[in-house]
C-alpha cells in the first residue's frame, strides 16, 4: 500500500481528551476517528489490524469446530420479553420502535436470537453438540464510554453459543472454547491471564474471564504468587483468618461515647484512639428496593458485586441520602448494628472482632467495647469485601495474593438452561424424550483487543505491534522521492516484496525524511527499511526492527531475500 494514496492522518501532538495510551496512539497513528461518544470510524490502517484479529479469532473458532453464522444486529423486543431481559437489561439496551410501532433493540449480545434459531432448526440429539459463532457489531449504551474503542458503545465482538444435551457435554464444549481462547490470545502476542469470574445471580454456573495485563486496565484481577489460583476482584477470596475466641477475652462493658462532628471511620478512629480495623463500618445499601445494613471491618472495601450475589439480587446500589435517612432514621455516617430495625448482613471477617466500635444510630455518638452476642446478636455472614494484596491464598498453603490491573478481552460462561428454559430450546433425546438444552456462551472483544495490544506494546515514540497484528510487516521508506535512482530501486523492492507475499507500506510521500521516520515509529510496523541517502550510494539499504537498538545495513541485491526471511514469509 502506498502512503501517498492512503488516508493515514497522523498527528504530531497528543489529543487532549484521550486518557490512556492506546486511545492517544490510535488517534495519533490515524487508525480511528470518533463520530460521537463511544462511536468510531476505522480508517484503513486500523481496519487492517482489526481484520488481523478477526482472522485469528475466526481460524481458531473454525478449528475448534464452531460454525460461523451472521445474525441480525436489530432484534425484536418480543424475544427479549420472552427471555425476561426486556425489563432486566436496563439502559445499556438501545431500544427503538419501527413504523408499525413494534419494539426493537440493537443487539448488545445474542442469546435470544441464537436460542430462537436453535429451537426452530435443531430437533434431535443427533445434531448435537453444536456451537455457533459470529463476528459482529454490537451496541451497548454504556454509561461511561471511554478510552476510545476500549469501552465503546458500538464495538466488534465475536460471540459463540454452544448447545449440549447435558452438563457433561457443556463441560467438553467449555473446555474446547477455553483452549481456543488461550491460543487466540497467544497468537495475538498478548500477555494474558484467565481468571475465575463472578456469575452474577445465576447460581451454580461457572465462568472465566481472559484479561490482558495492563496498568490502564479497568478491572482488578487477583492471583496467587505460588499456585494457579486467579480470580477477578468480584470473585476473589482469601483464606479466612482464624476466628478469635471472643469468650476468652475480657471485654470492658459496652459504652456509648460522644463523637461530635467525626464523619469518617478514620476521624472516629483518631478521635476515640481505636485502630480503624477495630471499628465496624455499617453501610446501607438498597437491594431490590429493600434496605440492608452491611457490616465490614473499618479498613475494608465493600464489593458491590459480592453483596448482590450474597443477597441474591442482580445488583445493589447506594440509596440517595434522603431515602437512606428515611429508612434508617439517621444519617449514613452514624449507622450501626446495635438495636437497628434493618436487615443486617456482615462480612465473614467481622465476627473475629472481639471488642469493637460502631455507630450508635444517633448523630454524633458511637458505641465502644461492643462484643458479639453479649451486646448484639451475630448477624448472617457472607463474603462482602475486596481482598487485599498480601493475604493468604485460599487454595494453596504458602501463596500470597497479588493484585493486577487487567483489560477484559474475553469471557466464557456456562449458562446452563437460563435461556433454553425460558425460550423453550428442546430436542428429542435417544429415548425420544424432550430435553431442555444446556448452553454456554463465549465472547471476545475483537475491537478491544486492538487497544489492549497497544497498551502492552508501545514506547515513547509510538506503537510496537506484535507481528501477528501489525497492519504491515514492513514500512519501506523512500528517503528522496525526487531521486530517480532511489525511486527506481525502492519501487522495485516494493514490487518484489509484494510478489513474495510480504505486507509493505511504501512511504513514497514528498515529505522530509524526519517526518517519515517519526511516522514509521508512530505506526509501529515490526520492520523499517530505508532506501536512500549515503547507504544507498554505497549500494545498501538500512533495516531496523521497531524494537531493535540499531539499524543494519544490507546490500541492495540481498535485500529481498533478507526481508522475506525477516518478515517470516
Ligand atoms: P465489561 O465488564 O468490560 O463491561 P462485559 O462483562 O459487559 O464487559 P461481555 O458481555 O462478557 O462483557 O462481552 C464479551 C466481551 O466483549 C468482553 O469480554 C469485552 O472484551 C467485550 N466488550 C464488552 N463491552 C465492551 C465495550 N463497551 N467496548 C468494547 N468491548 C467490549
Ligand atoms: Mg459491560
Coordinates of C-alpha atoms and ligand atoms in Angstrom, one line a residue:
X1 CA 0.0 0.0 0.0
X2 CA 1.2 3.5 -0.8
X3 CA 1.3 6.0 2.0
X4 CA 0.7 8.8 -0.6
X5 CA -2.6 7.3 -1.7
X6 CA -3.9 6.1 1.7
X7 CA -5.7 8.1 4.4
X8 CA -3.3 7.9 7.3
X9 CA -3.9 11.2 9.1
X10 CA -1.1 11.0 11.7
X11 CA -1.0 13.7 14.4
X12 CA 2.2 15.2 16.0
X13 CA 0.5 16.2 19.2
X14 CA -1.3 14.1 21.8
X15 CA -5.1 14.7 21.6
X16 CA -6.2 16.4 24.8
X17 CA -9.1 14.3 25.8
X18 CA -7.5 10.8 25.4
X19 CA -6.6 9.4 28.8
X20 CA -5.0 6.1 28.0
X21 CA -2.0 5.5 25.8
X22 CA -3.9 3.2 23.3
X23 CA -6.5 5.8 22.7
X24 CA -3.9 8.5 22.2
X25 CA -1.8 6.3 19.8
X26 CA -4.8 5.1 17.9
X27 CA -5.8 8.7 17.2
X28 CA -2.2 9.9 16.5
X29 CA -1.4 7.0 14.2
X30 CA -4.6 7.6 12.2
X31 CA -6.2 4.3 13.0
X32 CA -9.6 5.6 14.1
X33 CA -11.6 8.8 14.3
X34 CA -14.6 9.5 16.6
X35 CA -18.0 10.2 15.2
X36 CA -19.8 10.5 18.6
X37 CA -19.4 9.4 22.2
X38 CA -18.1 5.8 22.0
X39 CA -18.7 5.5 18.2
X40 CA -15.7 5.3 15.9
X41 CA -14.8 5.0 12.2
X42 CA -11.9 2.6 11.5
X43 CA -9.5 4.1 9.0
X44 CA -7.6 1.9 6.5
X45 CA -4.6 1.1 8.8
X46 CA -6.8 0.5 11.9
X47 CA -9.1 -1.7 9.9
X48 CA -6.2 -3.8 8.7
X49 CA -5.3 -4.5 12.3
X50 CA -8.9 -5.3 13.2
X51 CA -9.1 -7.7 10.3
X52 CA -6.0 -9.5 11.6
X53 CA -7.5 -10.0 15.0
X54 CA -10.7 -11.2 13.3
X55 CA -8.8 -13.7 11.1
X56 CA -7.1 -15.2 14.1
X57 CA -10.3 -15.5 16.0
X58 CA -12.1 -17.0 13.0
X59 CA -9.4 -19.6 12.4
X60 CA -9.4 -20.8 15.9
X61 CA -13.1 -20.9 16.2
X62 CA -13.3 -22.9 13.0
X63 CA -10.5 -25.2 14.2
X64 CA -12.5 -25.7 17.5
X65 CA -15.5 -26.9 15.4
X66 CA -17.7 -23.8 15.8
X67 CA -19.9 -22.9 12.8
X68 CA -19.9 -19.3 11.6
X69 CA -23.2 -17.6 11.2
X70 CA -24.2 -13.9 11.0
X71 CA -27.3 -12.9 13.0
X72 CA -29.2 -9.6 12.6
X73 CA -27.9 -6.7 14.6
X74 CA -31.5 -5.5 15.1
X75 CA -33.6 -7.8 17.3
X76 CA -37.4 -7.9 18.0
X77 CA -38.3 -6.8 21.5
X78 CA -40.7 -9.7 21.8
X79 CA -37.8 -12.2 22.0
X80 CA -36.4 -10.2 24.9
X81 CA -39.7 -10.2 26.6
X82 CA -39.8 -14.0 26.3
X83 CA -36.4 -14.4 28.0
X84 CA -37.4 -11.8 30.6
X85 CA -34.5 -9.5 29.7
X86 CA -36.5 -6.7 28.2
X87 CA -37.2 -5.4 31.7
X88 CA -34.0 -6.6 33.3
X89 CA -31.3 -5.3 30.9
X90 CA -31.6 -1.6 31.8
X91 CA -30.4 1.4 30.0
X92 CA -27.4 -0.3 28.2
X93 CA -30.0 -1.8 25.8
X94 CA -30.7 0.6 22.9
X95 CA -34.4 0.3 22.2
X96 CA -36.5 1.8 19.4
X97 CA -39.8 1.3 17.5
X98 CA -40.3 0.7 13.8
X99 CA -43.0 2.3 11.6
X100 CA -45.6 -0.2 12.9
X101 CA -44.9 0.7 16.5
X102 CA -43.2 -2.6 17.2
X103 CA -40.4 -2.7 19.8
X104 CA -36.8 -3.4 18.7
X105 CA -33.4 -3.2 20.1
X106 CA -29.9 -3.1 18.7
X107 CA -28.2 -6.3 19.9
X108 CA -25.8 -6.0 22.8
X109 CA -25.5 -9.8 22.8
X110 CA -27.3 -12.6 21.0
X111 CA -28.5 -15.3 23.4
X112 CA -32.2 -14.8 22.5
X113 CA -31.6 -14.8 18.7
X114 CA -29.4 -17.9 18.7
X115 CA -31.9 -19.7 21.1
X116 CA -34.7 -18.8 18.7
X117 CA -32.7 -20.2 15.8
X118 CA -31.8 -23.5 17.5
X119 CA -35.4 -24.1 18.9
X120 CA -36.7 -23.9 15.3
X121 CA -33.9 -25.7 13.4
X122 CA -32.5 -28.3 15.7
X123 CA -34.8 -31.2 16.6
X124 CA -32.7 -34.2 17.5
X125 CA -29.8 -35.1 19.8
X126 CA -28.1 -36.3 16.7
X127 CA -27.5 -32.7 15.6
X128 CA -25.6 -32.1 18.9
X129 CA -23.3 -30.8 20.2
X130 CA -23.5 -27.6 18.2
X131 CA -21.6 -24.3 18.6
X132 CA -22.4 -21.2 16.5
X133 CA -20.4 -18.1 16.4
X134 CA -20.4 -14.7 14.6
X135 CA -18.2 -11.7 14.4
X136 CA -20.5 -8.7 14.5
X137 CA -21.1 -5.2 15.6
X138 CA -22.7 -4.8 19.0
X139 CA -24.2 -1.7 20.6
X140 CA -24.3 -1.1 24.3
X141 CA -25.3 2.2 25.6
X142 CA -22.5 2.3 28.1
X143 CA -23.0 4.7 31.0
X144 CA -19.3 5.8 30.7
X145 CA -17.9 5.2 27.2
X146 CA -14.2 5.9 27.4
X147 CA -10.7 5.1 26.4
X148 CA -11.6 5.1 22.7
X149 CA -12.6 1.8 21.3
X150 CA -11.6 0.0 24.6
X151 CA -15.0 0.8 26.0
X152 CA -17.0 2.0 23.1
X153 CA -20.8 2.0 22.7
X154 CA -20.5 0.4 19.2
X155 CA -17.9 -2.3 19.1
X156 CA -17.0 -5.6 17.3
X157 CA -17.5 -8.8 19.2
X158 CA -17.0 -12.5 18.5
X159 CA -19.8 -14.3 20.3
X160 CA -20.3 -18.0 20.3
X161 CA -23.0 -20.2 21.8
X162 CA -22.8 -23.9 22.5
X163 CA -25.7 -26.3 22.8
X164 CA -25.4 -29.7 24.5
X165 CA -27.8 -32.3 25.8
X166 CA -26.4 -32.3 29.3
X167 CA -23.9 -30.7 31.7
X168 CA -21.2 -33.2 30.8
X169 CA -21.5 -32.1 27.2
X170 CA -21.3 -28.5 28.2
X171 CA -18.1 -29.2 30.2
X172 CA -16.5 -30.5 27.0
X173 CA -17.7 -27.6 24.9
X174 CA -16.5 -25.1 27.6
X175 CA -13.0 -26.7 27.8
X176 CA -12.7 -26.6 24.0
X177 CA -13.5 -22.9 23.9
X178 CA -11.2 -22.2 26.8
X179 CA -8.3 -23.8 24.9
X180 CA -9.2 -22.0 21.7
X181 CA -9.2 -18.7 23.7
X182 CA -5.7 -19.4 25.0
X183 CA -4.5 -20.0 21.5
X184 CA -6.1 -16.8 20.2
X185 CA -4.6 -14.5 22.8
X186 CA -1.2 -16.3 22.5
X187 CA -1.3 -15.8 18.7
X188 CA -2.2 -12.1 19.1
X189 CA 1.1 -11.8 21.1
X190 CA -0.6 -10.7 24.3
X191 CA 0.4 -11.4 27.9
X192 CA -2.9 -12.5 29.5
X193 CA -4.4 -14.5 32.3
X194 CA -7.6 -16.5 32.6
X195 CA -9.3 -15.8 35.9
X196 CA -12.4 -17.1 37.6
X197 CA -15.2 -14.6 37.3
X198 CA -18.4 -13.8 39.1
X199 CA -21.6 -15.3 37.5
X200 CA -24.0 -12.8 39.0
X201 CA -27.3 -14.0 40.2
X202 CA -27.2 -17.2 38.1
X203 CA -26.2 -19.7 40.7
X204 CA -24.2 -22.9 40.1
X205 CA -22.8 -21.9 36.7
X206 CA -19.2 -21.0 36.3
X207 CA -17.3 -18.5 34.2
X208 CA -13.8 -17.4 33.3
X209 CA -12.6 -14.0 32.0
X210 CA -9.5 -13.5 30.0
X211 CA -7.6 -10.4 30.9
X212 CA -4.7 -8.7 29.2
X213 CA -2.4 -7.4 31.9
X214 CA -2.0 -3.6 31.6
X215 CA -1.8 -0.7 34.1
X216 CA -4.6 1.1 32.4
X217 CA -7.0 -1.9 32.8
X218 CA -10.4 -1.1 34.4
X219 CA -10.6 -4.4 36.2
X220 CA -8.6 -5.7 39.1
X221 CA -7.6 -9.3 39.0
X222 CA -6.1 -11.3 41.9
X223 CA -3.7 -14.1 41.6
X224 CA -1.6 -16.3 43.8
X225 CA 2.2 -15.9 43.7
X226 CA 2.6 -19.7 44.2
X227 CA -0.2 -21.7 42.6
X228 CA -2.6 -21.1 39.7
X229 CA -5.4 -19.5 41.6
X230 CA -6.6 -16.4 39.8
X231 CA -9.9 -14.6 40.0
X232 CA -11.5 -11.3 39.2
X233 CA -11.7 -9.0 42.2
X234 CA -15.5 -9.6 42.2
X235 CA -14.9 -13.2 42.9
X236 CA -11.5 -13.5 44.6
X237 CA -11.3 -14.7 48.2
X238 CA -8.5 -15.1 50.6
X239 CA -8.0 -17.8 53.2
X240 CA -10.2 -16.8 56.2
X241 CA -8.3 -15.8 59.3
X242 CA -8.7 -17.9 62.4
X243 CA -11.7 -16.7 64.4
X244 CA -10.6 -15.4 67.8
X245 CA -12.2 -17.0 70.8
X246 CA -14.1 -14.0 72.0
X247 CA -15.2 -15.7 75.2
X248 CA -11.6 -15.8 76.4
X249 CA -11.1 -12.0 76.2
X250 CA -12.2 -9.8 79.0
X251 CA -14.1 -7.0 77.2
X252 CA -15.0 -4.0 79.2
X253 CA -18.7 -3.0 79.5
X254 CA -20.2 -1.6 76.4
X255 CA -20.2 2.2 76.5
X256 CA -21.9 5.0 74.5
X257 CA -19.4 7.7 73.6
X258 CA -19.8 11.2 72.0
X259 CA -18.1 11.6 68.7
X260 CA -19.2 15.1 67.7
X261 CA -18.5 16.0 64.1
X262 CA -16.5 12.9 63.4
X263 CA -17.8 11.9 60.0
X264 CA -15.3 9.3 58.6
X265 CA -14.1 6.0 60.0
X266 CA -10.6 7.5 60.1
X267 CA -11.8 10.5 62.0
X268 CA -13.7 8.4 64.6
X269 CA -10.7 6.2 65.0
X270 CA -8.4 9.1 65.7
X271 CA -10.9 10.8 68.0
X272 CA -11.5 7.7 70.1
X273 CA -8.0 6.3 69.7
X274 CA -9.1 3.0 68.2
X275 CA -7.4 1.4 65.1
X276 CA -9.7 1.5 62.1
X277 CA -9.7 -2.2 61.7
X278 CA -11.5 -2.5 65.1
X279 CA -14.3 -0.2 64.0
X280 CA -17.2 -1.8 62.3
X281 CA -18.2 0.1 59.2
X282 CA -22.0 0.0 58.6
X283 CA -23.2 0.7 55.1
X284 CA -26.7 1.0 54.0
X285 CA -27.5 -0.4 50.5
X286 CA -30.6 -0.9 48.5
X287 CA -31.3 -4.5 47.2
X288 CA -34.4 -5.0 45.1
X289 CA -36.0 -1.9 46.7
X290 CA -35.3 -3.1 50.3
X291 CA -32.7 -1.6 52.7
X292 CA -29.9 -3.8 54.0
X293 CA -27.2 -2.8 56.5
X294 CA -23.8 -4.3 55.5
X295 CA -21.1 -4.6 58.1
X296 CA -17.4 -4.6 57.3
X297 CA -14.1 -4.1 59.2
X298 CA -13.3 -0.3 59.0
X299 CA -10.2 -0.8 56.8
X300 CA -12.0 -2.9 54.2
X301 CA -13.7 -2.0 50.9
X302 CA -17.2 -3.2 50.1
X303 CA -17.5 -5.2 46.9
X304 CA -21.0 -4.4 45.5
X305 CA -21.0 -7.5 43.2
X306 CA -20.3 -9.8 46.1
X307 CA -23.0 -8.1 48.1
X308 CA -25.5 -8.6 45.2
X309 CA -24.6 -12.2 44.9
X310 CA -24.9 -12.8 48.7
X311 CA -28.4 -11.1 48.7
X312 CA -29.5 -13.0 45.5
X313 CA -30.3 -9.8 43.6
X314 CA -29.0 -8.6 40.2
X315 CA -27.3 -5.5 41.8
X316 CA -27.2 -3.5 45.0
X317 CA -27.0 0.3 45.0
X318 CA -26.2 3.1 47.4
X319 CA -29.5 4.8 48.1
X320 CA -30.0 8.6 47.9
X321 CA -29.2 10.3 51.3
X322 CA -32.9 11.2 51.9
X323 CA -34.1 7.7 51.2
X324 CA -31.4 6.3 53.4
X325 CA -32.3 8.7 56.2
X326 CA -35.9 7.7 55.9
X327 CA -35.1 4.0 56.2
X328 CA -32.5 4.3 59.0
X329 CA -33.9 7.3 60.8
X330 CA -30.4 8.7 61.0
X331 CA -27.7 9.9 58.6
X332 CA -25.5 7.3 56.9
X333 CA -22.4 8.1 58.9
X334 CA -24.0 7.2 62.3
X335 CA -25.4 3.7 61.4
X336 CA -24.6 0.7 63.5
X337 CA -26.0 -2.8 64.2
X338 CA -27.0 -2.3 67.9
X339 CA -30.8 -2.1 68.1
X340 CA -31.2 -1.5 64.3
X341 CA -34.5 -2.5 62.8
X342 CA -32.8 -3.1 59.5
X343 CA -31.9 -6.4 58.0
X344 CA -28.1 -6.9 58.7
X345 CA -25.5 -8.9 56.8
X346 CA -21.9 -8.9 57.9
X347 CA -18.7 -9.8 56.2
X348 CA -17.1 -13.1 57.2
X349 CA -14.3 -11.3 58.9
X350 CA -16.4 -9.3 61.2
X351 CA -17.1 -12.0 63.9
X352 CA -13.3 -12.1 64.6
X353 CA -13.6 -8.7 66.2
X354 CA -13.8 -9.3 69.9
X355 CA -14.1 -5.8 71.2
X356 CA -15.0 -3.1 68.7
X357 CA -16.5 0.3 68.0
X358 CA -19.6 1.0 65.8
X359 CA -22.1 3.8 65.1
X360 CA -24.9 4.3 67.7
X361 CA -27.7 5.1 65.3
X362 CA -27.7 8.6 66.8
X363 CA -25.9 11.5 65.1
X364 CA -22.6 12.3 66.9
X365 CA -22.5 9.1 69.0
X366 CA -20.7 5.7 68.8
X367 CA -20.6 2.5 70.9
X368 CA -17.2 1.2 72.1
X369 CA -16.3 -2.1 73.7
X370 CA -19.0 -3.9 71.8
X371 CA -18.9 -7.7 72.0
X372 CA -20.8 -10.0 69.7
X373 CA -23.7 -11.9 71.3
X374 CA -23.2 -10.2 74.6
X375 CA -24.3 -6.8 73.2
X376 CA -25.6 -7.5 69.8
X377 CA -26.5 -10.8 68.1
X378 CA -24.1 -12.0 65.4
X379 CA -25.8 -11.3 62.1
X380 CA -25.9 -13.5 58.9
X381 CA -22.4 -13.7 57.3
X382 CA -21.2 -13.5 53.7
X383 CA -18.1 -12.6 51.8
X384 CA -18.6 -8.9 51.1
X385 CA -15.2 -7.3 50.7
X386 CA -12.3 -6.9 48.3
X387 CA -9.3 -9.0 49.0
X388 CA -6.1 -7.1 49.7
X389 CA -2.6 -7.8 48.3
X390 CA -0.5 -10.0 50.6
X391 CA -3.4 -12.0 52.0
X392 CA -3.0 -15.8 52.1
X393 CA -4.2 -17.8 49.0
X394 CA -7.4 -19.7 49.5
X395 CA -6.2 -22.6 47.5
X396 CA -2.6 -23.4 48.5
X397 CA -0.7 -23.4 51.8
X398 CA 2.0 -20.9 51.2
X399 CA 1.0 -18.5 48.5
X400 CA 0.2 -14.8 48.9
X401 CA -2.3 -12.9 46.8
X402 CA -1.3 -10.2 44.3
X403 CA -3.4 -7.6 42.6
X404 CA -3.0 -6.6 39.0
X405 CA -4.9 -4.3 36.6
X406 CA -6.4 -6.1 33.6
X407 CA -8.4 -5.4 30.5
X408 CA -11.1 -8.0 29.9
X409 CA -10.8 -9.2 26.3
X410 CA -12.7 -12.5 26.6
X411 CA -15.4 -14.2 28.7
X412 CA -16.5 -17.8 28.7
X413 CA -19.7 -18.7 30.6
X414 CA -21.6 -21.8 31.5
X415 CA -25.2 -20.6 31.0
X416 CA -26.9 -23.9 31.8
X417 CA -30.6 -23.7 31.0
X418 CA -31.1 -20.0 31.7
X419 CA -32.2 -19.2 28.2
X420 CA -33.1 -22.6 26.9
X421 CA -35.7 -22.9 29.7
X422 CA -37.3 -19.6 29.2
X423 CA -37.2 -19.8 25.4
X424 CA -38.0 -23.5 25.2
X425 CA -34.9 -24.8 23.4
X426 CA -35.5 -28.5 23.5
X427 CA -34.7 -31.6 21.4
X428 CA -35.6 -35.3 21.5
X429 CA -33.0 -37.5 23.1
X430 CA -32.2 -41.1 22.2
X431 CA -35.2 -42.3 24.1
X432 CA -37.5 -39.9 22.2
X433 CA -37.9 -37.7 25.3
X434 CA -37.8 -34.0 25.2
X435 CA -34.7 -32.5 26.8
X436 CA -34.0 -28.8 27.5
X437 CA -30.6 -28.0 26.1
X438 CA -27.6 -26.8 28.2
X439 CA -25.9 -23.7 26.8
X440 CA -22.6 -22.0 27.1
X441 CA -21.7 -18.5 25.7
X442 CA -18.3 -17.2 24.7
X443 CA -17.4 -13.6 23.9
X444 CA -14.3 -11.9 22.7
X445 CA -13.9 -8.1 22.4
X446 CA -12.4 -8.1 18.9
X447 CA -12.0 -4.4 18.7
X448 CA -10.9 -4.1 22.3
X449 CA -8.0 -6.5 21.6
X450 CA -6.6 -3.8 19.2
X451 CA -6.4 -1.3 22.1
X452 CA -5.2 -3.9 24.6
X453 CA -2.4 -4.9 22.3
X454 CA -1.2 -1.2 22.1
X455 CA -1.4 -0.9 25.9
X456 CA 1.0 -3.7 26.1
X457 CA 3.2 -2.9 23.1
X458 CA 4.3 0.7 22.7
X459 CA 7.2 3.0 23.6
X460 CA 7.5 6.8 23.9
X461 CA 7.6 7.1 20.0
X462 CA 4.6 5.1 19.2
X463 CA 3.1 1.6 18.7
X464 CA 5.3 -1.5 18.5
X465 CA 2.8 -4.0 17.0
X466 CA 3.1 -7.7 17.8
X467 CA 3.9 -9.3 14.3
X468 CA 0.6 -11.1 14.1
X469 CA -1.4 -7.9 14.4
X470 CA 0.8 -5.4 12.5
X471 CA -1.0 -3.6 9.7
X472 CA 2.1 -4.2 7.6
X473 CA 5.2 -6.2 8.3
X474 CA 7.4 -3.6 6.7
X475 CA 7.4 0.1 6.4
X476 CA 9.5 0.9 3.3
X477 CA 10.8 4.5 3.4
X478 CA 11.8 6.2 0.2
X479 CA 14.0 9.0 1.5
X480 CA 14.2 11.1 -1.6
X481 CA 11.2 10.7 -3.8
X482 CA 12.8 13.1 -6.3
X483 CA 16.0 11.0 -6.8
X484 CA 15.2 8.8 -9.8
X485 CA 17.8 6.1 -8.9
X486 CA 16.5 5.7 -5.4
X487 CA 12.9 5.7 -6.5
X488 CA 13.6 3.0 -9.1
X489 CA 15.3 0.8 -6.6
X490 CA 12.7 1.4 -3.9
X491 CA 9.8 0.7 -6.2
X492 CA 11.5 -2.5 -7.5
X493 CA 12.0 -3.7 -3.9
X494 CA 8.4 -2.8 -3.1
X495 CA 7.0 -4.8 -6.1
X496 CA 9.2 -7.8 -5.3
X497 CA 8.2 -7.9 -1.6
X498 CA 4.5 -7.7 -2.6
X499 CA 5.0 -10.5 -5.1
X500 CA 6.6 -12.6 -2.3
X501 CA 3.5 -12.1 -0.2
X502 CA 5.0 -9.6 2.3
X503 CA 2.8 -6.8 3.5
X504 CA 4.5 -3.5 2.9
X505 CA 3.6 0.2 3.4
X506 CA 5.6 2.2 0.9
X507 CA 6.3 5.7 2.2
X508 CA 6.5 7.5 -1.1
X509 CA 5.3 10.8 0.1
X510 CA 7.0 14.0 -0.8
X511 CA 8.0 14.7 2.8
X512 CA 11.1 15.4 4.8
X513 CA 13.0 12.3 6.0
X514 CA 12.4 13.3 9.6
X515 CA 8.6 13.2 9.1
X516 CA 8.8 9.7 7.6
X517 CA 11.0 8.4 10.4
X518 CA 8.6 9.8 13.0
X519 CA 5.5 8.4 11.3
X520 CA 7.2 5.0 10.9
X521 CA 7.8 4.9 14.7
X522 CA 4.3 6.0 15.4
X523 CA 2.7 3.4 13.1
X524 CA 4.8 0.7 14.6
X525 CA 5.4 -1.8 11.8
X526 CA 7.8 -4.5 13.0
X527 CA 10.5 -3.7 10.4
X528 CA 11.6 -0.3 8.9
X529 CA 13.5 -0.4 5.7
X530 CA 15.2 2.8 4.4
X531 CA 16.2 3.3 0.7
X532 CA 18.2 6.4 0.2
X533 CA 20.9 8.7 1.4
X534 CA 24.6 7.6 1.9
X535 CA 23.8 4.0 2.4
X536 CA 22.1 3.9 -1.0
X537 CA 25.1 5.4 -2.7
X538 CA 27.1 2.6 -1.2
X539 CA 24.6 0.0 -2.6
X540 CA 23.0 -0.7 0.8
X541 CA 19.5 -0.4 2.4
X542 CA 19.0 0.1 6.1
X543 CA 16.9 -2.4 8.0
X544 CA 15.8 -1.8 11.6
X545 CA 13.4 -3.7 13.8
X546 CA 10.9 -1.4 15.5
X547 CA 12.0 -2.6 18.9
X548 CA 15.7 -3.0 17.9
X549 CA 18.6 -0.9 19.0
X550 CA 20.4 -0.2 15.8
X551 CA 19.8 -0.3 12.0
X552 CA 21.6 -3.0 10.0
X553 CA 23.0 -2.4 6.5
X554 CA 22.1 -4.9 3.9
X555 CA 23.3 -4.9 0.3
X556 CA 20.5 -3.9 -2.1
X557 CA 21.0 -7.1 -4.0
X558 CA 20.3 -9.2 -0.9
X559 CA 17.6 -7.0 0.5
X560 CA 14.7 -9.0 -0.9
X561 CA 15.8 -12.4 0.4
X562 CA 16.8 -10.9 3.8
X563 CA 13.4 -9.1 4.2
X564 CA 11.4 -12.1 3.1
X565 CA 13.2 -14.1 5.7
X566 CA 12.8 -11.5 8.5
X567 CA 9.2 -10.9 7.7
X568 CA 8.7 -14.6 8.2
X569 CA 7.3 -15.4 4.8
Ligands
LIG1 P1 -17.2 -5.2 30.8 O1 -17.1 -5.8 32.2 O2 -15.9 -4.8 30.3 O3 -18.3 -4.3 30.6 P2 -18.9 -7.4 29.9 O4 -18.8 -8.3 31.0 O5 -20.0 -6.5 29.8 O6 -17.5 -6.5 29.9 P3 -19.4 -9.4 28.0 O7 -20.8 -9.2 28.0 O8 -18.8 -10.7 28.6 O9 -18.6 -8.1 28.5 O10 -18.9 -9.3 26.4 C1 -17.8 -10.1 25.9 C2 -16.6 -9.2 25.5 O11 -16.9 -8.1 24.8 C3 -15.9 -8.7 26.8 O12 -15.0 -9.6 27.3 C4 -15.1 -7.5 26.2 O13 -13.9 -7.9 25.7 C5 -16.0 -7.0 25.1 N1 -16.7 -5.8 25.4 C6 -17.8 -5.7 26.3 N2 -18.2 -4.4 26.4 C7 -17.4 -3.7 25.5 C8 -17.4 -2.3 25.1 N3 -18.2 -1.4 25.7 N4 -16.4 -1.9 24.2 C9 -15.6 -2.8 23.7 N5 -15.6 -4.1 24.0 C10 -16.5 -4.6 24.9
LIG2 MG1 -20.3 -4.5 30.3

